Short mmCIF file of C-alpha atoms in Angstrom, two decimals:
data_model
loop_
_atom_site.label_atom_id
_atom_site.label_comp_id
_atom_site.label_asym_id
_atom_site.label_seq_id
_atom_site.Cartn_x
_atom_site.Cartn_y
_atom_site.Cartn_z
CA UNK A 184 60.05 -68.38 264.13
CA UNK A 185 57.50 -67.19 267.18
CA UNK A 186 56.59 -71.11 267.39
CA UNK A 187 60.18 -72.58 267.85
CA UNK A 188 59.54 -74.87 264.50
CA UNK A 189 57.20 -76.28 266.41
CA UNK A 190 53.84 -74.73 265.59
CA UNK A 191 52.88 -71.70 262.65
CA UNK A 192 52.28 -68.88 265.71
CA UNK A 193 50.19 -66.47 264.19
CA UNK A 194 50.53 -64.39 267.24
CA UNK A 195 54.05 -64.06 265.98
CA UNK A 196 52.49 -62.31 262.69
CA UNK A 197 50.45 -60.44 265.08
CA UNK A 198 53.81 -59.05 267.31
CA UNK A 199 55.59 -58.47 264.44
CA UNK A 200 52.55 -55.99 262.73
CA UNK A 201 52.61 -54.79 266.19
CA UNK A 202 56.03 -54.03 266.30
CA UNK A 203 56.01 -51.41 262.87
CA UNK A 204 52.60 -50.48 263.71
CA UNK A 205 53.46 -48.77 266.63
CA UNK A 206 56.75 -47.00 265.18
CA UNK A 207 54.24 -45.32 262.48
CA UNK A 208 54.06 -47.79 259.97
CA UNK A 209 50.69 -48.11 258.77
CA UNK A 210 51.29 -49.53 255.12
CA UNK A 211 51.86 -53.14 256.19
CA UNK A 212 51.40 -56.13 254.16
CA UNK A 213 51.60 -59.74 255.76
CA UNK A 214 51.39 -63.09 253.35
CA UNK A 215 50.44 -66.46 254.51
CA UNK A 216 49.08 -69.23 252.29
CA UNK A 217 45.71 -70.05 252.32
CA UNK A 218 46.16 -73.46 253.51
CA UNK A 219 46.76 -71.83 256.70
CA UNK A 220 43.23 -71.03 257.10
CA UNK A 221 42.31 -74.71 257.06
CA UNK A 222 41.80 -77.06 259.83
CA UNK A 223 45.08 -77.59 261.57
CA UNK A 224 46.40 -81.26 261.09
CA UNK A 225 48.46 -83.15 263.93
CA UNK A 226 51.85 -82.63 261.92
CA UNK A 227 51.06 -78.78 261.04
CA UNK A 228 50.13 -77.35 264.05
CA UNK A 229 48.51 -73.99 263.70
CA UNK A 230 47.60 -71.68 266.99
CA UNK A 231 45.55 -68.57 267.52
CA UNK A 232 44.28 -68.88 263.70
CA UNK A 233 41.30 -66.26 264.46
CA UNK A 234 44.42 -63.86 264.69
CA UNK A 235 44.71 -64.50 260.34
CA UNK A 236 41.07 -63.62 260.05
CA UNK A 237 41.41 -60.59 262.19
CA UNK A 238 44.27 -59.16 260.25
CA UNK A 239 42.78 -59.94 256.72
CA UNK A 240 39.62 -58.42 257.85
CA UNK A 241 41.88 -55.03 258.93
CA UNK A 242 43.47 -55.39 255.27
CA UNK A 243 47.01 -55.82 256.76
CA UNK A 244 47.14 -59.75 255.80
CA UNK A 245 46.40 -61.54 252.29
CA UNK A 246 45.89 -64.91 251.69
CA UNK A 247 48.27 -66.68 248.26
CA UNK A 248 46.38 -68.53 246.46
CA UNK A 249 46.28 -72.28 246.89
CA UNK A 250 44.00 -75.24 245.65
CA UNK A 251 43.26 -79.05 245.68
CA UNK A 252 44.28 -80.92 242.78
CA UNK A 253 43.83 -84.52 242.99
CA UNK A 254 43.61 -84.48 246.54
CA UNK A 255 47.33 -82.93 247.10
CA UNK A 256 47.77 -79.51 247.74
CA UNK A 257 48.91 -76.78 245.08
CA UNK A 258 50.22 -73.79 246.14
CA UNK A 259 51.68 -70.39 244.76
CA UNK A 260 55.04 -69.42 244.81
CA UNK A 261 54.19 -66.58 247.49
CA UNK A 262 57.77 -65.06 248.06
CA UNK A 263 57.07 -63.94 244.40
CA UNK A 264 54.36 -61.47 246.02
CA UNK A 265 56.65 -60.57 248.95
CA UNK A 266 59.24 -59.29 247.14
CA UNK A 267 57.08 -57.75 243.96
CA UNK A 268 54.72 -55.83 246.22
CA UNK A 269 57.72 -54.69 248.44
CA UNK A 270 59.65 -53.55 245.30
CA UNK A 271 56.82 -51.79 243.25
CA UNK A 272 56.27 -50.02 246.58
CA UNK A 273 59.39 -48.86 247.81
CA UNK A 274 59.06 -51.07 250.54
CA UNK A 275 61.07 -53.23 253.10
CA UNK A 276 61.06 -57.13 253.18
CA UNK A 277 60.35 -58.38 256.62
CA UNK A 278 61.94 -62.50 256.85
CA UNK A 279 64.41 -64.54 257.33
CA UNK A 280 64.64 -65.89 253.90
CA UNK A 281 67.62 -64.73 251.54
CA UNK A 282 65.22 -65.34 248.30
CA UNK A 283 68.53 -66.72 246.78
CA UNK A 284 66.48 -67.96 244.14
CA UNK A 285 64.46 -64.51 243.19
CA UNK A 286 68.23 -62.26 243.12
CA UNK A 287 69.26 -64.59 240.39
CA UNK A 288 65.58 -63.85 238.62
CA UNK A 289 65.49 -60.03 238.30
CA UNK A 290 68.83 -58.01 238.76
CA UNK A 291 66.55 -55.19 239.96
CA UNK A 292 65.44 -57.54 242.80
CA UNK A 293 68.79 -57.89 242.98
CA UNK A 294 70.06 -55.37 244.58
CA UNK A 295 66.60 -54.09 246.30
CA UNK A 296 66.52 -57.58 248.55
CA UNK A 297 70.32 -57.12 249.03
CA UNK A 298 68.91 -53.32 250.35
CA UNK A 299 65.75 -53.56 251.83
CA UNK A 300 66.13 -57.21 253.58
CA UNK A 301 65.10 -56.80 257.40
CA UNK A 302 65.83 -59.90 259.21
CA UNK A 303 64.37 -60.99 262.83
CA UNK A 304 64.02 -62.77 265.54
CA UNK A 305 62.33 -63.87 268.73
CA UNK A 306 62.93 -63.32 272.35
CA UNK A 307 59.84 -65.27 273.95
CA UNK A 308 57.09 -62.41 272.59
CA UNK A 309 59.52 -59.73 271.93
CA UNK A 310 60.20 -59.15 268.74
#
């Protein structure tokens, strides 16, 4: 939501790591698709990309797996990963997503994304 639907801001993803970093959370896990690491096209606008390859290389972010097949794009289901990592580790959820879809999958997700939701917003660059 950093880029106003306009652009993917990774400097969003970098505020937001920021942002739990500095209140003592050190166990932070960010997923993006690895399409995100290609080339930006005129209708996807991507900015500050280096900021990805900063964070993976820190071993805060991790790329879902995506691939090429028959020239379109295949991609994971990655809010699968959110919310499994989050649960096996007693974690918190950070987005703005309900995962509507992934209660009605597990009852034990269930009630831990009815818990441990945390949604956000924006203000400019204050998160």
């Amino acid at each position: 939501s950093h880029g106003n639907k306009e652009v993917f801001s990774c400097r969003g993803i970098l505020l937001a790591v920021q942002w739990f970093w500095e209140r003592g959370h050190k166990d932070i896990t960010v997923f993006v698709p690895s399409w995100r690491k290609e080339q930006p096209r005129p209708d996807v606008l991507i900015t500050d990309q280096y900021i990805l390859r900063d964070l993976e290389k820190k071993k805060i972010l991790v790329f879902t797996p995506s691939r090429r097949v028959g020239g379109k794009r295949v991609v994971c289901y990655d809010d699968r990963f959110i919310v499994k990592l989050a649960h096996e580790s007693d974690g918190v959820v950070v987005s703005n997503d309900t995962y509507r879809d992934l209660q009605n999958e597990r009852p034990e997700w269930k009630k831990f994304i009815e818990e441990r939701l945390l949604m956000y917003s924006f203000v400019n660059d204050k998160y």
